[in-house]
Short mmCIF file of C-alpha atoms and ligand atoms in Angstrom, two decimals:
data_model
loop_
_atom_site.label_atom_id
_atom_site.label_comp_id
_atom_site.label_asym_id
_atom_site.label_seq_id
_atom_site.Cartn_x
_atom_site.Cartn_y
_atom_site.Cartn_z
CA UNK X 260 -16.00 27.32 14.05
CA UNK X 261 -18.75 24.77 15.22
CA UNK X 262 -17.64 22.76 18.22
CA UNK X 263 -17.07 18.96 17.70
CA UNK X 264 -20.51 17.25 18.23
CA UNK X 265 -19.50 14.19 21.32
CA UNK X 266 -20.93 10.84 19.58
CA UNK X 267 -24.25 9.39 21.67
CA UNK X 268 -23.73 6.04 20.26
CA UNK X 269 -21.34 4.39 18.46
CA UNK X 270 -21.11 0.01 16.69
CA UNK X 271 -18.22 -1.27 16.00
CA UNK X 272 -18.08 -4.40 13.96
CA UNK X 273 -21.35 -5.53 15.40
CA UNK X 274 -22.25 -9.57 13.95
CA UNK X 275 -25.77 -11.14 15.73
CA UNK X 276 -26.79 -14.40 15.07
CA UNK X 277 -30.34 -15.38 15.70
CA UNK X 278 -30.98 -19.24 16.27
CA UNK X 279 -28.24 -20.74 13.20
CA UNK X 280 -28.75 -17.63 10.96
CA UNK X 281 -26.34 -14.96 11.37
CA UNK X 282 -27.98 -11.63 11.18
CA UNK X 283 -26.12 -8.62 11.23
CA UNK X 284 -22.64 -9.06 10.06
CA UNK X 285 -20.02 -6.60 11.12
CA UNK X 286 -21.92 -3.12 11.19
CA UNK X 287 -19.94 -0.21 11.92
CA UNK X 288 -22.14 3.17 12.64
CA UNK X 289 -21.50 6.32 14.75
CA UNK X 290 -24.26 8.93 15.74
CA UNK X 291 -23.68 12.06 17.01
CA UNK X 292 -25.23 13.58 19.94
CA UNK X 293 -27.94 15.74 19.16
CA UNK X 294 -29.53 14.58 16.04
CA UNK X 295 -32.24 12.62 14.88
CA UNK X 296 -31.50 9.24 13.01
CA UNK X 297 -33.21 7.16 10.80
CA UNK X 298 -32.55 3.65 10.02
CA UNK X 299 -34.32 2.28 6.94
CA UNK X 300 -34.17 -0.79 4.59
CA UNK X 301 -36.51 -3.73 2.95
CA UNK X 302 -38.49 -6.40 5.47
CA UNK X 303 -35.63 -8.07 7.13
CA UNK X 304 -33.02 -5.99 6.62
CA UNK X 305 -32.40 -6.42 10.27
CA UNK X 306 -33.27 -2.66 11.68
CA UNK X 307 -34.86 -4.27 14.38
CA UNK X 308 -31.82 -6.49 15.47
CA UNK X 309 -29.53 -3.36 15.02
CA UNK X 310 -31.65 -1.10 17.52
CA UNK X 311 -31.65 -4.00 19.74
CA UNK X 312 -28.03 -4.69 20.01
CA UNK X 313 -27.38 -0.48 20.60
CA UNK X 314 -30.21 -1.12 23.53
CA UNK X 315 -28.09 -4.48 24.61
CA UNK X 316 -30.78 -6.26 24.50
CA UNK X 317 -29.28 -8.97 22.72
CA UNK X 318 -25.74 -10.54 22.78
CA UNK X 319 -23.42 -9.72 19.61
CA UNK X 320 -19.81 -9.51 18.30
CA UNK X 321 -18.22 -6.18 18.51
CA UNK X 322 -18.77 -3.23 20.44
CA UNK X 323 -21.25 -0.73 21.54
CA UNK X 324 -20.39 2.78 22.94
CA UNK X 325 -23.24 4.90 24.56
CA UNK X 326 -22.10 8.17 25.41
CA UNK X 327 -18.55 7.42 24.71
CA UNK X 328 -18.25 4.77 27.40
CA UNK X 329 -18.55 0.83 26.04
CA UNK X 330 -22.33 0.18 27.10
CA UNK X 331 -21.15 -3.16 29.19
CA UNK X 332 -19.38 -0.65 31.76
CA UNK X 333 -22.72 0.64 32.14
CA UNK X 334 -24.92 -0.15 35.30
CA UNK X 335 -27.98 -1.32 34.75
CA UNK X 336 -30.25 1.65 36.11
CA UNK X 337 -27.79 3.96 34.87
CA UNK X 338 -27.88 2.74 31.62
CA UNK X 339 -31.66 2.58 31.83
CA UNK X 340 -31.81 6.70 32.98
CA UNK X 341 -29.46 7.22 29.97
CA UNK X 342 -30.68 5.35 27.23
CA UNK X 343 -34.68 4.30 26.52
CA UNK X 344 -36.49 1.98 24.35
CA UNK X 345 -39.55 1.63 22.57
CA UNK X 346 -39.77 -1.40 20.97
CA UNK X 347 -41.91 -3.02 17.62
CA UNK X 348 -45.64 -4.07 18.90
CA UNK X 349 -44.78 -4.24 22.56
CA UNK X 350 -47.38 -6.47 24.38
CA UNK X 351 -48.58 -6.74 27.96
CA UNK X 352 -49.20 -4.69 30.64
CA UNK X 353 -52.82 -4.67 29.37
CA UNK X 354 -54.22 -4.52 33.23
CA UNK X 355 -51.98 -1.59 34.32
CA UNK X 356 -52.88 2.58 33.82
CA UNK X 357 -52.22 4.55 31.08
CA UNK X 358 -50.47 6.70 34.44
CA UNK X 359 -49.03 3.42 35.70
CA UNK X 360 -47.29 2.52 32.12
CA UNK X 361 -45.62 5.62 31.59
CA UNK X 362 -44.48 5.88 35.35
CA UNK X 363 -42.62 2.81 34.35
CA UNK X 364 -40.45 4.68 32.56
CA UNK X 365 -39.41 6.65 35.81
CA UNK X 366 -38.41 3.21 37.30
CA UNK X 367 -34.16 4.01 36.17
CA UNK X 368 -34.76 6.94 38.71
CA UNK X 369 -36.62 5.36 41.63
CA UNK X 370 -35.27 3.71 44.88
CA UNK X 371 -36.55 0.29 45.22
CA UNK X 372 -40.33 0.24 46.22
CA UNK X 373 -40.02 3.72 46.86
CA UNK X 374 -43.27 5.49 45.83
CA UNK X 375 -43.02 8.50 43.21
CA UNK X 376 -41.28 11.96 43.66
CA UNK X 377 -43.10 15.14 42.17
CA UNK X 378 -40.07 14.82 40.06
CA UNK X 379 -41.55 11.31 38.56
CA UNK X 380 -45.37 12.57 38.31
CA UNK X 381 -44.35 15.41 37.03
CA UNK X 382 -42.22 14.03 33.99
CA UNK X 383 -45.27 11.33 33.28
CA UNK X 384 -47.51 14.42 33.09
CA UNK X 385 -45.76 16.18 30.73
CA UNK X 386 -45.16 12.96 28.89
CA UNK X 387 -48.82 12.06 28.65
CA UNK X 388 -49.73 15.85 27.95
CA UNK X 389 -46.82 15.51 24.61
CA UNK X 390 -48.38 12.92 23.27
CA UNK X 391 -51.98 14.02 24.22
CA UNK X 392 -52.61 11.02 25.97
CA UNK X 393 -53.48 12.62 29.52
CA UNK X 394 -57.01 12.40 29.28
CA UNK X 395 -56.65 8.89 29.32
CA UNK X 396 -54.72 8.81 32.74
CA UNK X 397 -57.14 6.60 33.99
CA UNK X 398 -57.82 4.20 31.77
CA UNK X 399 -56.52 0.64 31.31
CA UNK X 400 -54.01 0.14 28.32
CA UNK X 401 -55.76 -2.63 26.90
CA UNK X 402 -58.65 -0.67 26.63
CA UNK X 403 -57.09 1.53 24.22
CA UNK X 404 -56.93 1.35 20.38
CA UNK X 405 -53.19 0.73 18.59
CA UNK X 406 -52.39 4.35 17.94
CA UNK X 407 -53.78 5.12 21.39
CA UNK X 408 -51.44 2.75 22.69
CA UNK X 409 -48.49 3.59 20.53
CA UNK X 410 -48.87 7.14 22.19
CA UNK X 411 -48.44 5.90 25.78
CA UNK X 412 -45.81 3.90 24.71
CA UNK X 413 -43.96 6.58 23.16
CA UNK X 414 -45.10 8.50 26.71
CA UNK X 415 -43.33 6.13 28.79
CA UNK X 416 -40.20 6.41 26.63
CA UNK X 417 -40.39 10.59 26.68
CA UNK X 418 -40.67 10.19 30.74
CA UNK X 419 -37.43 8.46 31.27
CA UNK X 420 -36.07 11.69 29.88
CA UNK X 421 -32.72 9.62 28.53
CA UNK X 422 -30.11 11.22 26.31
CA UNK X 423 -30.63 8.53 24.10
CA UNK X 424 -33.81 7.91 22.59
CA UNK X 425 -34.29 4.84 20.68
CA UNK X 426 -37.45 3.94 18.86
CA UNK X 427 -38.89 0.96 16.28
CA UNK X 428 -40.88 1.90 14.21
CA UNK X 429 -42.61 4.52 16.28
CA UNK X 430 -45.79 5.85 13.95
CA UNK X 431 -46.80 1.88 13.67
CA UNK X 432 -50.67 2.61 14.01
CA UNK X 433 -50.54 6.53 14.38
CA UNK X 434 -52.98 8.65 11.94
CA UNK X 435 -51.29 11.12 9.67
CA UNK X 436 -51.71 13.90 12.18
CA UNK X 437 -50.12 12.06 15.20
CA UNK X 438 -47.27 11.37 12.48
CA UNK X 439 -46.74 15.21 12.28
CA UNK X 440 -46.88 15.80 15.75
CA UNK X 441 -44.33 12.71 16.16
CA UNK X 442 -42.37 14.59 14.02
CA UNK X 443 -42.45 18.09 15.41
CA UNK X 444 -41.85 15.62 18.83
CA UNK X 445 -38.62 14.66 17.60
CA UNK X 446 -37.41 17.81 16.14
CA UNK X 447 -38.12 19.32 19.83
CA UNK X 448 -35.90 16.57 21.64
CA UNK X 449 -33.09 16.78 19.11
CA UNK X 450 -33.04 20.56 19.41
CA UNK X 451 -33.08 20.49 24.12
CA UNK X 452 -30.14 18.38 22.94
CA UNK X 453 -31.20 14.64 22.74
CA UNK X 454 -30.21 12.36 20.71
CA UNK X 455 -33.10 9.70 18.53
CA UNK X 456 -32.62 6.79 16.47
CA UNK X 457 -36.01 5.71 14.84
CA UNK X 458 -36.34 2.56 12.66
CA UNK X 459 -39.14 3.95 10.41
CA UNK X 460 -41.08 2.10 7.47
CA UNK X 461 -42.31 5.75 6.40
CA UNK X 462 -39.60 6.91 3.65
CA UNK X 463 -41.15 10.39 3.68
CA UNK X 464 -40.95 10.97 7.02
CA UNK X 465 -37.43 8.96 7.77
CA UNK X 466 -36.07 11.85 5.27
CA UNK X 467 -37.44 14.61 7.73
CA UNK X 468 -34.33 12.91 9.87
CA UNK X 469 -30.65 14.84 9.72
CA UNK X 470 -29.09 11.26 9.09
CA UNK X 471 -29.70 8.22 7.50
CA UNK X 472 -29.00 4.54 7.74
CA UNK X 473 -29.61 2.85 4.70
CA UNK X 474 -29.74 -1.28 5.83
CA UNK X 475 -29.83 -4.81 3.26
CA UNK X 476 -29.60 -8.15 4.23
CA UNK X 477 -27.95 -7.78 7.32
CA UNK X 478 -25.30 -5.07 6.40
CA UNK X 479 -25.40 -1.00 6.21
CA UNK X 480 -25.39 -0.12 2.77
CA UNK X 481 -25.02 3.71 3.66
CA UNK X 482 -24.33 6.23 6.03
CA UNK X 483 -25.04 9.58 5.18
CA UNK X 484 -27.06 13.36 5.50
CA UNK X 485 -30.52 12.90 4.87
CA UNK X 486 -30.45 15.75 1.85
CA UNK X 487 -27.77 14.22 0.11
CA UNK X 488 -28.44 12.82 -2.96
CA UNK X 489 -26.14 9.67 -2.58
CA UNK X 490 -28.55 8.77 0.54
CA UNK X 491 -31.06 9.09 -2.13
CA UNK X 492 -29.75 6.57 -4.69
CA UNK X 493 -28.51 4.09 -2.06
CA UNK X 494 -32.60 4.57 -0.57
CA UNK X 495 -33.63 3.37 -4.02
CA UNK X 496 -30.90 0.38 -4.71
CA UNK X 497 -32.12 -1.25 -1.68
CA UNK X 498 -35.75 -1.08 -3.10
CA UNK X 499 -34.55 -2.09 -5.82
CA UNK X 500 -35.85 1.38 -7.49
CA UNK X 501 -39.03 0.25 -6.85
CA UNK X 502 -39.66 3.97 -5.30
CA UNK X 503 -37.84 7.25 -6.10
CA UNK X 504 -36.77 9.92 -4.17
CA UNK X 505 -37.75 13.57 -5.22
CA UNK X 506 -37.99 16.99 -4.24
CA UNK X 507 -41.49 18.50 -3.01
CA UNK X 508 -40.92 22.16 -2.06
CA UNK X 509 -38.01 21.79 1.05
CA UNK X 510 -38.89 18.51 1.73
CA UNK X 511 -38.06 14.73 -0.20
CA UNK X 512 -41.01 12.21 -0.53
CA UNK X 513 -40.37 8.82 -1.89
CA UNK X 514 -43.02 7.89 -4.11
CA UNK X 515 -43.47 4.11 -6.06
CA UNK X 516 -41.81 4.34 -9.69
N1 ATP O 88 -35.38 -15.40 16.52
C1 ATP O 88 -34.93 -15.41 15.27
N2 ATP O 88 -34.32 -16.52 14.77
C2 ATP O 88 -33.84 -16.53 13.50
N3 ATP O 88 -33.91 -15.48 12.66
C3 ATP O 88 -34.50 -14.37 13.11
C4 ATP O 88 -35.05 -14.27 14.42
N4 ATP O 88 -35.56 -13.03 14.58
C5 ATP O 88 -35.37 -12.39 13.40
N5 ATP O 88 -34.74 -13.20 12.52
C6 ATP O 88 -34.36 -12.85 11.15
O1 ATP O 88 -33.42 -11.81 11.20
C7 ATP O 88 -33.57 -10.97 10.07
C8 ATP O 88 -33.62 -9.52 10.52
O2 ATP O 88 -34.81 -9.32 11.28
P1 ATP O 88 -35.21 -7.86 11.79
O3 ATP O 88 -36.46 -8.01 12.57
O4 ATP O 88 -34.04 -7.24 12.44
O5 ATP O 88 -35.49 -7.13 10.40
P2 ATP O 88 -36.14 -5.72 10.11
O6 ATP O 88 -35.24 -5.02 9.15
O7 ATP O 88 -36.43 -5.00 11.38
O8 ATP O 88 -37.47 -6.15 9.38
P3 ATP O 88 -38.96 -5.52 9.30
O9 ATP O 88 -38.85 -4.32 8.41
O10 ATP O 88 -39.72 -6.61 8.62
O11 ATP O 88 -39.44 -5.20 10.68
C9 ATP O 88 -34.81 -11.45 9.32
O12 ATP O 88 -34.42 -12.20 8.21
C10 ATP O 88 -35.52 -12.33 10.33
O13 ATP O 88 -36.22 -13.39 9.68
#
């Protein structure tokens, strides 16, 4: 008998309203720990507010449990050593490294002004090195090109080394074989036991996930296994079956109808 998987994150009856417009209206989701999720839906589905509120990065109805505990009994830098974020098109830090933008990511574990443990260089290196960006140590960020920059983005979320992993639209930018190695990435995380949420635009790959969350205007239209074929059908409705979902070999591509 398999032992009962501990949830990493769980919404209940989340509601966000942005300016006047409410947004997400009561959302109720729970993700166990150890798997990869993927949320998907049409433009404005409001993925983007959803990952945000399980961050609590924005204020909201309802509750959010990370790791079991309600994420406002969290402390800040504990929070921050359990649970990292890579946002949609994050600007700034143009000026800084590509070593000094993934040590942010060590920050949650670092005494204030303290400089770096090995412990901190050595979980940017191997950060860097998984998304080959290491060669680029040196280099100023806004010297790089988008997918460049996605990757040391995506290193500074891999060096927190969180439990929870969450991630919009990560492959913005990447070429198809940073995608795969994204993907192989993931797969590696979710199997040392961490747990990923990724809002992804890229059906094909979102179905590579072991769950999915299927999001419309503002709701979630399904919760289910990413093989299943009801996943599949509620994946079309929302497109309003302007794709289709079929087999190729052991995988599922969604391909325009
Ligand atoms: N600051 C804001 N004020 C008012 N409405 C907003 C604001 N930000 C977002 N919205 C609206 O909230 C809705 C959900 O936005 P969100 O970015 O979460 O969607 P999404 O599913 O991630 O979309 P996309 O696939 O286009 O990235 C959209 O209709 C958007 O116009």
């Amino acid at each position: 008998m398999s032992a009962v998987q501990p949830m990493a994150l769980q919404a209940q009856g989340i509601g966000v309203v942005l300016g006047d417009a409410p947004v997400l209206h009561g959302i109720d989701i729970a993700l166990h720990a150890s798997r990869w999720t993927s949320v998907v839906g049409p433009n404005g589905a409001g993925k983007s507010t959803l990952l945000k509120a399980l961050a609590g990065l924005l204020p909201h109805s309802g509750q959010v449990r990370l790791l079991d505990r309600p994420l406002a009994q969290w402390r800040g830098r504990e929070r921050a050593r359990h649970l990292a974020w890579l946002g949609q098109g994050e600007q700034g830090a143009d000026d800084l490294s590509v070593w000094d933008v993934a040590m942010l990511g060590r920050l949650p574990h670092q005494a204030w002004l303290a400089a770096p443990s090995d412990a901190d260089r050595a979980a940017v290196e191997q950060a860097l090195r998984a998304t080959q960006a290491w060669d680029w140590r040196e280099r100023p960020l806004g010297a790089l090109s988008g997918g460049e920059r996605q990757r040391v983005l995506l290193a500074r979320l891999l060096a927190v080394q969180a439990d929870v992993m969450l991630m919009d639209e990560p492959l913005a930018n990447l070429d198809p074989p940073h995608q795969a190695d994204w993907l192989l990435l993931v797969r590696e995380l979710v199997a040392h036991g961490k747990t990923v949420v990724s809002v992804l635009h890229e059906i094909g790959m979102a179905l590579h996930a072991d769950q999915m969350v299927v999001m419309a205007a503002g709701r979630v239209r399904h919760q289910g296994t990413c093989d299943d074929h009801a996943t599949h059908r509620a994946l079309e409705q929302v497109f309003d079956h302007r794709i289709a979902i079929h087999p190729l070999g052991d995988q599922w591509v969604a391909l325009p109808r």
